Amino acid sequence: MTQLALVIDLNVCVGCHACVTSCKEWNTSGVAGFLSDENPYDKDPTGTFFNRVQTYEVGEFPCTETVHFPKSCLHCEDPPCVPVCPTGASYKRKEDGIVLVDYDKCIGCKYCAWACPYGAREIDEKQQVMKKCTLCVDRIYDQAIPEAQRKPACVVACPTNARLYGDIHDPDSEVSRAIRERGGYALMPEWGTEPANHYLPRRKGTVAVDADQVSRIDSPLNVDGRIPGTLAALIAEAQAAADPASAPAAGGR
Amino acid sequence: MHPAFSVIFLTTLIGVAQGLFLAVFAIDLVSYIGLSELPMPSFIVAGCAMSVLFAALGLLASFWHLGRPERAWRAATMWRTSWLSREVIVLPAFLASVAAYGFTYATGSVWSIPLGVLALIACIALFVCTGMIYACLRFLQEWASPLTLVNYFLLGCASGFTFATLLASLLAPAYTEVLATWSIGLTTVALAVRAAMLARNARLRPKSTVQSAIGVKHPKVQQKSQGAMGGSFNTREFSHGRTRGFLRSVKWAFLLLAFPLPALLLWLGASSGAAAVLALAFAVQYVGLLAERWFFFAQANHPQNLYYQAIS
Ligand code: SF4
Ligand code: SF4
């Protein structure tokens, strides 16, 4: 069985929101109709989005880290949002594990949004039906677009390649390998929803610095054997030569 | 959660309808097996009519909650998995069976008792469905408890019996006192259960934290932006938008209005036989229940709020 999913690398995400705009553009132009906005160019703009990038600060100043955190429907393997739906509008596809809403059946009761612990569902205030990430189901199977682009719009847009896409049930897929080898984890595992989407953790940045770099062994002014302080010594020498009276380095007071 | 008035009215109105039916049917049964004298038929019939009216008003309020009310019939399809769908089926069934019971009673048909039993089953099923809609959401920890079901049941019964007391004072005075006693008893037990719920919820520890929400295991994690500055569905639907002080006032208001005050008025009304006082008792208790339901929603803290702590 296939379970399509996203794996998001928090170590790489720079918080540029390119996935947000790309998602909105693709999904507001699709066959399923627009994603409505209110006051888009005015005070208090608000609207329907499938994907949002949030920012968190980890640690205490000055030792802080910024984590940019893209959030969309996680296409849970045991989705609590599906069984509660009274109309059957919310469903999980057998063939690829994508959780979808049938906009023609939804009555806008919002019960599924209550049942999603991640806040991944948003009601469309104009159409009054529930909306959420579709994993670009109208794009990933489209034979009319080049094969390399048959991926969710957010994945194609990401400039840092922080978003991986594939089948997490195939142990050899790029996403499965990433989860396995780079510590991929699920959000709020305490609820047993088994999110299909995974996140790759931040890694502590390390920069290798060796002693040669600190002492600037590659400086053109360097004289071997006069390390450390090669440059300072050269300057002092030059000053002494120019004005012996004021140069402290000359000594001889 | 954001308390929606449509759902507040739905749950409180059908509660009254169910409690009222239970009171009326109990009296019918007791007199049927000969333990008490027959009540005036007008009392039973009026009780059923009012029960149907309350339930119909509740049903109307529920339509108001839907974004697409014209498709409401679809909500009856997923009864295998969804408590909401089950409620959508059971509520009209309850309404119809109470109406049928009242009608057969009025016409003196032998079918009135079997139909009453049918209505009784629908009534209990409706209590279970309504309570389970909330209690089955396991990560809404304030709701995920059997107390939620018991609370819906007792508050529905208490308010329904209070209304039945009022009705009896007008149509079957012989039953006023016993109904008032039951009503006061139910109100008292309901208070105990509601207090237990408040105590339980005050001691709850949220299972989810911002750490588990984003998967960063650092004791200090602070949200800096939520990806939108003008609010979103997530900021509107899952928060009550009031101060803690306001919440506290609502709590004390319902603790007073739904329980001791109507109990006192019931006692005064029943001992003096004054229908006006009993009407006041019902009105006060109903307002108290509106506050109780508002608080029930407002108090529930959805884990998704962890993702919506700061705007920018
Ligand atoms: S993230 Fe929420 S909406 Fe998406 S499948 Fe899981 S529970 Fe359902
Ligand atoms: S809002 Fe729509 S999709 Fe969600 S539970 Fe209600 S009918 Fe189902």
Coordinates of C-alpha atoms and ligand atoms in Angstrom, one line a residue:
Chain A
M1 CA 0.0 0.0 0.0
T2 CA 1.2 3.4 -0.8
Q3 CA 1.2 6.3 1.6
L4 CA 2.2 9.5 -0.1
A5 CA 3.6 12.2 2.3
L6 CA 5.9 15.1 2.7
V7 CA 9.1 15.1 4.7
I8 CA 10.1 18.6 5.8
D9 CA 13.7 19.3 6.7
L10 CA 13.7 21.9 9.5
N11 CA 17.4 22.1 9.2
V12 CA 17.2 23.6 5.8
C13 CA 13.9 25.6 5.8
V14 CA 14.7 29.3 5.7
G15 CA 11.2 30.5 6.3
C16 CA 10.8 32.2 2.9
H17 CA 7.1 31.2 2.5
A18 CA 7.6 30.2 -1.1
C19 CA 5.7 27.0 -0.5
V20 CA 2.8 29.0 1.0
T21 CA 2.5 31.2 -2.1
S22 CA 3.0 28.4 -4.5
C23 CA 0.4 26.3 -2.8
K24 CA -2.1 29.1 -2.7
E25 CA -1.5 29.9 -6.4
W26 CA -1.9 26.3 -7.5
N27 CA -4.9 25.5 -5.4
T28 CA -6.8 28.7 -5.9
S29 CA -6.6 28.2 -9.6
G30 CA -7.7 24.6 -9.7
V31 CA -10.8 22.8 -10.8
A32 CA -12.0 22.6 -7.2
G33 CA -12.5 26.4 -7.1
F34 CA -10.8 29.2 -5.4
L35 CA -9.5 29.5 -1.8
S36 CA -11.4 32.6 -0.6
D37 CA -9.8 35.6 1.1
E38 CA -11.3 38.5 3.0
N39 CA -9.7 41.9 2.9
P40 CA -6.7 40.6 1.0
Y41 CA -5.3 44.1 0.5
D42 CA -6.8 45.8 3.5
K43 CA -6.7 45.9 7.2
D44 CA -6.9 42.5 8.9
P45 CA -6.5 40.3 5.8
T46 CA -7.5 36.8 6.3
G47 CA -8.1 33.8 4.1
T48 CA -8.0 30.1 3.5
F49 CA -4.6 28.4 3.2
F50 CA -3.6 24.8 3.0
N51 CA -0.1 25.5 4.2
R52 CA 1.4 28.0 6.6
V53 CA 5.0 28.7 7.7
Q54 CA 5.4 29.6 11.3
T55 CA 8.4 30.7 13.3
Y56 CA 9.6 29.6 16.7
E57 CA 12.4 30.8 18.9
V58 CA 14.2 28.0 20.7
G59 CA 16.4 28.8 23.7
E60 CA 17.1 31.9 25.7
F61 CA 18.7 35.1 24.5
P62 CA 21.5 35.3 23.5
C63 CA 21.7 31.6 22.9
T64 CA 18.6 31.3 20.6
E65 CA 17.9 29.5 17.5
T66 CA 15.2 30.3 15.0
V67 CA 13.0 27.4 13.7
H68 CA 10.9 28.0 10.7
F69 CA 8.1 25.5 10.7
P70 CA 5.9 24.8 7.7
K71 CA 2.5 23.2 8.7
S72 CA -0.1 21.6 6.6
C73 CA -2.3 18.5 6.8
L74 CA -0.1 15.6 7.8
H75 CA -2.3 12.9 6.0
C76 CA -2.4 10.9 9.1
E77 CA -2.5 7.1 8.7
D78 CA -5.1 6.9 11.5
P79 CA -6.8 10.3 10.8
P80 CA -9.2 11.3 13.7
C81 CA -10.8 13.8 11.3
V82 CA -12.3 11.1 9.0
P83 CA -14.5 8.9 11.1
V84 CA -16.2 11.9 12.8
C85 CA -17.5 13.4 9.5
P86 CA -21.2 12.8 9.4
T87 CA -21.5 13.1 5.6
G88 CA -18.6 11.1 4.4
A89 CA -17.2 14.2 2.8
S90 CA -13.9 13.6 4.6
Y91 CA -12.2 10.4 3.5
K92 CA -8.8 8.8 3.2
R93 CA -7.9 7.3 -0.2
K94 CA -7.0 3.6 -0.1
E95 CA -4.7 3.8 -3.1
D96 CA -2.3 6.5 -1.9
G97 CA -3.3 7.5 1.6
I98 CA -4.2 11.1 0.8
V99 CA -6.9 12.5 3.1
L100 CA -9.4 14.6 1.1
V101 CA -12.6 16.5 1.5
D102 CA -15.4 16.2 -1.1
Y103 CA -16.5 19.8 -1.4
D104 CA -19.8 18.7 -3.0
K105 CA -20.7 16.7 0.1
C106 CA -19.4 18.8 2.9
I107 CA -22.1 20.6 5.0
G108 CA -19.6 22.8 6.8
C109 CA -20.3 21.5 10.2
K110 CA -16.6 22.0 11.2
Y111 CA -16.7 18.8 13.3
C112 CA -13.6 17.4 11.5
A113 CA -11.7 20.6 12.3
W114 CA -12.4 20.0 16.0
A115 CA -11.2 16.5 15.6
C116 CA -7.8 17.4 14.1
P117 CA -5.3 18.1 16.8
Y118 CA -3.0 20.0 14.4
G119 CA -5.3 22.7 13.2
A120 CA -4.7 21.6 9.6
R121 CA -8.3 22.2 8.4
E122 CA -9.7 25.6 7.6
I123 CA -13.3 26.4 6.6
D124 CA -13.6 28.4 3.4
E125 CA -15.7 31.4 4.7
K126 CA -17.2 32.1 1.2
Q127 CA -18.0 28.6 0.1
Q128 CA -18.7 27.3 3.6
V129 CA -17.0 24.0 3.1
M130 CA -14.0 22.5 4.8
K131 CA -10.6 22.8 3.1
K132 CA -7.2 21.4 3.6
C133 CA -4.0 20.2 1.9
T134 CA -4.8 17.8 -1.0
L135 CA -1.1 16.9 -1.6
C136 CA -1.9 18.5 -5.0
V137 CA -3.8 15.4 -6.0
D138 CA -4.8 17.3 -9.2
R139 CA -1.1 17.7 -10.1
I140 CA 0.9 14.7 -9.0
Y141 CA -1.0 12.4 -11.4
D142 CA -1.3 14.8 -14.3
Q143 CA 0.2 13.2 -17.4
A144 CA 0.1 16.6 -19.2
I145 CA 2.9 18.1 -17.1
P146 CA 6.5 17.1 -17.3
E147 CA 7.2 14.1 -15.0
A148 CA 9.8 16.0 -12.9
Q149 CA 7.1 18.5 -12.0
R150 CA 4.5 15.9 -10.9
K151 CA 5.0 16.8 -7.3
P152 CA 3.0 19.0 -4.9
A153 CA 3.4 22.7 -5.8
C154 CA 5.1 23.5 -2.5
V155 CA 7.8 20.9 -3.1
V156 CA 8.6 22.3 -6.6
A157 CA 8.7 25.8 -5.2
C158 CA 11.0 25.3 -2.2
P159 CA 14.3 27.0 -3.0
T160 CA 16.3 25.1 -0.4
N161 CA 14.9 21.7 -1.1
A162 CA 13.6 21.4 2.4
R163 CA 10.5 19.6 1.2
L164 CA 10.8 16.0 0.1
Y165 CA 7.9 14.1 -1.3
G166 CA 7.2 10.4 -1.9
D167 CA 5.9 7.1 -0.6
I168 CA 6.8 6.5 3.1
H169 CA 5.7 2.9 2.8
D170 CA 8.4 2.2 0.2
P171 CA 11.5 1.6 2.3
D172 CA 13.8 2.6 -0.6
S173 CA 12.1 5.9 -1.3
E174 CA 13.9 9.1 -0.8
V175 CA 11.5 10.1 2.0
S176 CA 11.8 6.7 3.8
R177 CA 15.6 7.0 3.7
A178 CA 15.5 10.5 5.0
I179 CA 13.2 9.5 7.9
R180 CA 15.4 6.6 8.7
E181 CA 18.8 8.1 8.4
R182 CA 18.2 11.7 9.5
G183 CA 15.9 11.2 12.6
G184 CA 12.6 11.9 11.0
Y185 CA 9.8 12.4 13.5
A186 CA 6.0 12.9 13.7
L187 CA 4.2 15.8 15.4
M188 CA 2.2 15.2 18.6
P189 CA 2.9 11.4 18.7
E190 CA 0.9 11.3 21.9
W191 CA -2.4 11.1 20.1
G192 CA -1.6 8.1 18.0
T193 CA -2.7 9.7 14.8
E194 CA 0.4 8.4 13.0
P195 CA 1.0 11.4 10.7
A196 CA 2.3 10.4 7.3
N197 CA 4.2 13.7 7.0
H198 CA 7.4 13.7 9.0
Y199 CA 9.9 16.4 10.0
L200 CA 13.7 16.2 10.0
P201 CA 15.2 17.8 13.1
R202 CA 17.5 20.8 13.3
R203 CA 21.2 19.9 13.5
K204 CA 23.6 21.8 15.6
G205 CA 25.9 23.7 13.3
T206 CA 29.6 22.9 13.6
V207 CA 32.4 24.7 11.8
A208 CA 35.8 23.2 11.7
V209 CA 38.5 25.7 12.6
D210 CA 42.1 24.8 12.9
A211 CA 45.0 26.6 14.5
D212 CA 46.5 27.6 11.2
Q213 CA 43.4 29.6 10.3
V214 CA 43.5 31.5 13.6
S215 CA 47.2 32.4 13.2
R216 CA 46.6 33.3 9.6
I217 CA 49.4 31.2 8.2
D218 CA 48.3 32.1 4.7
S219 CA 48.9 35.9 5.3
P220 CA 51.4 37.3 2.8
L221 CA 52.9 39.2 5.6
N222 CA 53.6 36.1 7.6
V223 CA 57.1 35.2 8.6
D224 CA 57.5 31.7 9.6
G225 CA 58.7 31.1 13.1
R226 CA 57.3 34.4 14.4
I227 CA 53.9 33.0 15.3
P228 CA 51.7 34.1 17.0
G229 CA 51.2 37.8 16.5
T230 CA 53.1 38.0 13.2
L231 CA 51.2 41.0 11.9
A232 CA 51.4 43.0 15.2
A233 CA 55.1 42.4 15.4
L234 CA 55.6 43.6 11.8
I235 CA 53.7 46.8 12.5
A236 CA 55.6 47.5 15.7
E237 CA 58.9 47.0 13.8
A238 CA 57.8 49.4 11.1
Q239 CA 56.8 52.0 13.6
A240 CA 60.1 51.7 15.4
A241 CA 62.0 52.2 12.2
A242 CA 60.0 55.4 11.3
D243 CA 60.1 57.1 14.8
P244 CA 62.4 55.5 17.3
A245 CA 61.4 57.9 20.1
S246 CA 57.7 57.1 20.3
A247 CA 57.8 53.5 19.5
P248 CA 57.2 51.4 22.6
A249 CA 58.5 48.3 20.9
A250 CA 61.9 49.9 20.4
G251 CA 62.6 50.1 24.2
G252 CA 66.0 51.7 25.3
R253 CA 64.4 54.4 27.4
Chain B
M1 CA -13.2 26.5 21.8
H2 CA -15.4 29.2 20.4
P3 CA -18.8 28.8 21.9
A4 CA -21.3 28.8 19.0
F5 CA -24.8 29.9 20.1
S6 CA -26.4 27.5 17.6
V7 CA -24.9 24.5 19.4
I8 CA -25.6 26.0 22.8
F9 CA -29.2 26.4 22.0
L10 CA -29.4 23.0 20.3
T11 CA -28.0 21.1 23.3
T12 CA -29.9 23.0 25.9
L13 CA -33.3 22.9 24.1
I14 CA -33.2 19.2 23.2
G15 CA -32.1 18.6 26.9
V16 CA -35.3 20.3 28.1
A17 CA -37.3 18.3 25.5
Q18 CA -35.8 15.0 26.6
G19 CA -36.2 15.7 30.3
L20 CA -39.8 16.9 29.9
F21 CA -40.7 13.7 27.9
L22 CA -39.1 11.6 30.6
A23 CA -41.1 13.3 33.3
V24 CA -44.4 13.0 31.4
F25 CA -43.8 9.4 30.5
A26 CA -42.8 8.5 34.0
I27 CA -46.0 9.8 35.3
D28 CA -48.0 8.0 32.6
L29 CA -46.2 4.7 33.4
V30 CA -46.7 5.1 37.2
S31 CA -50.4 5.7 36.8
Y32 CA -50.7 3.0 34.1
I33 CA -49.4 0.3 36.5
G34 CA -51.8 1.7 39.1
L35 CA -49.4 3.2 41.5
S36 CA -51.0 6.6 41.3
E37 CA -54.2 8.1 40.1
L38 CA -54.5 9.0 36.4
P39 CA -53.3 12.5 35.5
M40 CA -55.3 14.8 33.4
P41 CA -54.8 13.7 29.8
S42 CA -54.2 17.4 28.9
F43 CA -51.0 17.3 31.1
I44 CA -49.6 14.3 29.1
V45 CA -50.6 15.8 25.8
A46 CA -49.4 19.3 26.6
G47 CA -46.1 17.8 27.9
C48 CA -45.5 15.9 24.6
A49 CA -46.4 19.0 22.6
M50 CA -44.0 21.2 24.5
S51 CA -41.3 18.5 24.3
V52 CA -41.8 18.3 20.5
L53 CA -41.7 22.1 20.3
F54 CA -38.4 22.3 22.3
A55 CA -36.8 19.6 20.2
A56 CA -37.9 21.2 17.0
L57 CA -36.5 24.5 18.1
G58 CA -33.2 22.7 18.9
L59 CA -33.2 21.1 15.5
L60 CA -33.8 24.5 13.9
A61 CA -30.9 25.9 15.9
S62 CA -28.6 23.1 14.6
F63 CA -29.3 24.1 11.0
W64 CA -28.0 27.5 11.8
H65 CA -24.7 26.0 12.7
L66 CA -24.1 24.5 9.2
G67 CA -22.3 26.3 6.5
R68 CA -24.4 24.4 3.9
P69 CA -27.8 23.6 5.6
E70 CA -29.4 22.6 2.3
R71 CA -27.2 19.5 2.3
A72 CA -28.0 18.6 5.9
W73 CA -29.7 15.3 4.8
R74 CA -26.2 14.0 3.9
A75 CA -25.3 14.1 7.6
A76 CA -27.4 10.9 8.1
T77 CA -25.1 8.8 6.0
M78 CA -22.1 8.0 8.2
W79 CA -23.8 6.6 11.3
R80 CA -21.4 3.7 11.3
T81 CA -18.5 5.9 12.5
S82 CA -19.8 9.3 13.4
W83 CA -21.6 10.2 16.6
L84 CA -22.8 13.4 14.9
S85 CA -24.4 11.4 12.2
R86 CA -26.1 9.2 14.8
E87 CA -27.5 12.3 16.5
V88 CA -28.8 13.6 13.2
I89 CA -30.8 10.3 12.9
V90 CA -31.8 9.9 16.5
L91 CA -33.0 13.5 17.0
P92 CA -35.8 13.4 14.4
A93 CA -36.6 9.9 15.6
F94 CA -37.1 11.1 19.1
L95 CA -39.2 14.0 17.9
A96 CA -41.4 11.8 15.8
S97 CA -41.8 9.1 18.5
V98 CA -42.8 11.7 21.1
A99 CA -45.3 13.2 18.8
A100 CA -46.7 9.7 18.0
Y101 CA -46.9 8.9 21.7
G102 CA -48.7 12.1 22.5
F103 CA -51.1 11.6 19.6
T104 CA -52.0 8.1 20.5
Y105 CA -52.4 9.1 24.2
A106 CA -54.8 11.9 23.2
T107 CA -56.8 9.5 21.1
G108 CA -56.8 6.9 23.8
S109 CA -55.1 4.2 21.7
V110 CA -53.6 1.1 23.2
W111 CA -50.4 1.9 21.3
S112 CA -49.5 4.9 23.5
I113 CA -47.4 2.8 25.9
P114 CA -45.4 0.9 23.3
L115 CA -44.8 4.2 21.4
G116 CA -43.8 5.8 24.7
V117 CA -41.2 3.0 25.2
L118 CA -39.9 3.7 21.7
A119 CA -39.6 7.4 22.5
L120 CA -37.9 6.4 25.7
I121 CA -35.2 4.4 23.8
A122 CA -34.8 7.3 21.3
C123 CA -34.5 9.7 24.3
I124 CA -31.7 7.8 26.0
A125 CA -30.0 7.2 22.6
L126 CA -30.1 10.9 22.0
F127 CA -28.5 11.7 25.3
V128 CA -25.7 9.2 24.5
C129 CA -25.2 10.6 21.0
T130 CA -25.1 14.3 22.1
G131 CA -22.7 13.5 24.9
M132 CA -20.4 11.3 22.8
I133 CA -20.1 14.0 20.1
Y134 CA -17.9 15.8 22.7
A135 CA -16.6 13.0 24.8
C136 CA -15.2 11.1 21.8
L137 CA -12.7 13.8 20.9
R138 CA -9.9 12.4 22.9
F139 CA -7.5 15.3 22.7
L140 CA -10.1 17.8 23.9
Q141 CA -9.2 16.5 27.4
E142 CA -11.9 18.7 29.2
W143 CA -14.6 16.8 27.3
A144 CA -13.1 13.3 26.9
S145 CA -14.7 11.9 30.0
P146 CA -17.8 9.9 30.9
L147 CA -18.7 12.9 33.1
T148 CA -19.6 14.8 29.9
L149 CA -22.4 12.3 29.1
V150 CA -23.7 12.2 32.7
N151 CA -23.7 16.0 32.8
Y152 CA -25.7 16.3 29.6
F153 CA -28.1 13.7 30.9
L154 CA -28.6 15.2 34.3
L155 CA -28.9 18.8 33.1
G156 CA -31.4 17.8 30.5
C157 CA -33.5 15.9 33.0
A158 CA -33.3 18.6 35.6
S159 CA -34.5 21.4 33.3
G160 CA -37.1 19.1 31.7
F161 CA -38.5 18.1 35.1
T162 CA -38.6 21.8 36.1
F163 CA -40.6 22.6 33.1
A164 CA -42.9 19.6 33.8
T165 CA -43.4 20.9 37.3
L166 CA -44.6 24.2 35.9
L167 CA -46.9 22.4 33.5
A168 CA -48.3 20.2 36.3
S169 CA -49.0 23.3 38.4
L170 CA -51.3 24.4 35.6
L171 CA -52.8 21.2 34.4
A172 CA -52.2 18.5 37.0
P173 CA -51.7 20.1 40.4
A174 CA -51.7 16.8 42.2
Y175 CA -48.3 16.0 40.6
T176 CA -46.7 19.4 41.2
E177 CA -45.1 18.5 44.5
V178 CA -43.6 15.1 43.4
L179 CA -42.3 16.6 40.2
A180 CA -40.8 19.5 42.1
T181 CA -39.1 17.1 44.5
W182 CA -37.7 15.1 41.6
S183 CA -36.6 18.3 39.9
I184 CA -34.8 19.5 43.0
G185 CA -33.2 16.1 43.5
L186 CA -32.0 16.0 39.9
T187 CA -30.7 19.6 40.1
T188 CA -28.7 18.7 43.2
V189 CA -27.1 15.6 41.7
A190 CA -26.4 17.6 38.5
L191 CA -24.6 20.2 40.6
A192 CA -22.5 17.4 42.2
V193 CA -21.5 16.0 38.8
R194 CA -20.8 19.5 37.4
A195 CA -18.7 20.3 40.4
A196 CA -16.8 17.0 39.9
M197 CA -16.3 18.0 36.2
L198 CA -14.9 21.4 37.2
A199 CA -12.6 19.8 39.7
R200 CA -11.4 17.3 37.2
N201 CA -10.8 19.9 34.6
A202 CA -8.9 22.2 37.0
R203 CA -6.4 19.4 37.6
L204 CA -5.9 18.4 33.9
R205 CA -2.5 18.5 32.5
P206 CA -2.4 19.1 28.7
K207 CA -0.8 16.1 27.1
S208 CA 0.5 18.2 24.2
T209 CA 3.1 20.9 24.6
V210 CA 4.7 23.3 22.2
Q211 CA 7.6 20.9 22.3
S212 CA 5.6 17.9 21.1
A213 CA 3.7 20.2 18.7
I214 CA 6.8 21.1 16.7
G215 CA 9.1 18.3 17.9
V216 CA 11.9 20.4 19.3
K217 CA 13.0 19.1 22.7
H218 CA 14.1 22.2 24.4
P219 CA 12.5 23.5 27.6
K220 CA 12.2 27.0 26.1
V221 CA 10.3 27.3 22.9
Q222 CA 8.4 30.4 22.0
Q223 CA 6.3 31.1 19.0
K224 CA 7.3 34.2 17.0
S225 CA 4.9 34.1 14.1
Q226 CA 1.9 32.0 13.0
G227 CA 2.1 32.6 9.3
A228 CA -0.7 35.1 9.1
M229 CA -1.2 38.5 10.7
G230 CA -4.9 39.1 10.3
G231 CA -6.1 36.0 12.0
S232 CA -7.4 32.8 10.5
F233 CA -10.0 30.1 10.9
N234 CA -7.7 28.6 13.5
T235 CA -7.7 31.8 15.6
R236 CA -11.4 32.3 15.4
E237 CA -12.8 28.8 15.8
F238 CA -10.7 27.5 18.7
S239 CA -10.7 30.4 21.2
H240 CA -13.4 32.2 23.1
G241 CA -11.6 35.5 22.9
R242 CA -12.6 36.6 26.4
T243 CA -10.6 37.3 29.5
R244 CA -10.0 34.8 32.3
G245 CA -12.1 37.0 34.5
F246 CA -15.0 36.8 32.2
L247 CA -14.8 33.1 32.1
R248 CA -14.7 33.0 35.9
S249 CA -17.8 35.2 36.1
V250 CA -19.7 32.9 33.7
K251 CA -18.7 29.9 35.9
W252 CA -20.1 31.5 39.0
A253 CA -23.1 32.7 37.2
F254 CA -24.1 29.2 36.0
L255 CA -23.2 27.6 39.3
L256 CA -25.8 30.0 40.8
L257 CA -28.4 30.2 38.1
A258 CA -28.6 26.6 37.0
F259 CA -28.6 25.0 40.4
P260 CA -29.4 26.6 43.8
L261 CA -31.6 29.4 42.6
P262 CA -34.0 27.3 40.6
A263 CA -34.0 24.7 43.3
L264 CA -35.1 27.4 45.8
L265 CA -37.7 28.8 43.4
L266 CA -39.0 25.2 42.7
W267 CA -39.5 24.7 46.5
L268 CA -41.2 28.1 46.9
G269 CA -43.4 27.6 43.8
A270 CA -44.4 24.0 44.7
S271 CA -45.2 24.8 48.3
S272 CA -47.3 27.8 47.4
G273 CA -48.6 26.4 44.1
A274 CA -47.7 29.6 42.3
A275 CA -47.2 28.9 38.6
A276 CA -45.5 32.2 38.1
V277 CA -42.7 31.3 40.6
L278 CA -42.3 27.9 38.8
A279 CA -42.1 29.7 35.5
L280 CA -39.4 31.9 36.9
A281 CA -37.6 28.8 38.2
F282 CA -37.5 27.3 34.7
A283 CA -36.5 30.6 33.1
V284 CA -33.6 31.1 35.6
Q285 CA -32.4 27.5 35.2
Y286 CA -32.5 27.8 31.4
V287 CA -30.5 31.0 31.4
G288 CA -28.1 29.2 33.8
L289 CA -27.8 26.3 31.3
L290 CA -27.0 28.6 28.5
A291 CA -24.2 30.0 30.6
E292 CA -23.1 26.4 31.6
R293 CA -23.0 25.4 27.9
W294 CA -21.1 28.5 27.0
F295 CA -18.5 27.7 29.7
F296 CA -18.4 24.0 28.6
F297 CA -17.2 25.1 25.1
A298 CA -15.0 28.0 26.3
Q299 CA -13.1 25.9 28.8
A300 CA -12.1 23.3 26.3
N301 CA -8.5 24.0 25.2
H302 CA -7.8 22.6 21.8
P303 CA -4.2 21.4 21.2
Q304 CA -4.1 23.2 17.9
N305 CA -3.9 26.4 19.9
L306 CA -0.3 25.5 20.6
Y307 CA 0.4 26.6 17.0
Y308 CA -1.4 29.9 17.5
Q309 CA 0.2 31.6 20.4
A310 CA 1.7 34.7 18.8
I311 CA 0.9 36.7 15.8
S312 CA 4.3 38.2 15.0
Ligands
SF4_1 S1 -3.4 16.4 10.0 FE1 -5.5 16.8 10.8 S2 -6.7 17.0 8.9 FE2 -4.8 16.1 8.3 S3 -5.2 13.9 8.3 FE3 -4.3 14.4 10.3 S4 -6.1 14.8 11.6 FE4 -6.8 14.9 9.5
SF4_2 S1 -17.1 20.2 7.9 FE1 -17.5 18.9 6.0 S2 -15.8 17.5 6.0 FE2 -15.8 18.3 8.0 S3 -17.0 16.9 9.3 FE3 -18.5 18.5 8.5 S4 -19.3 17.6 6.6 FE4 -17.4 16.4 7.1

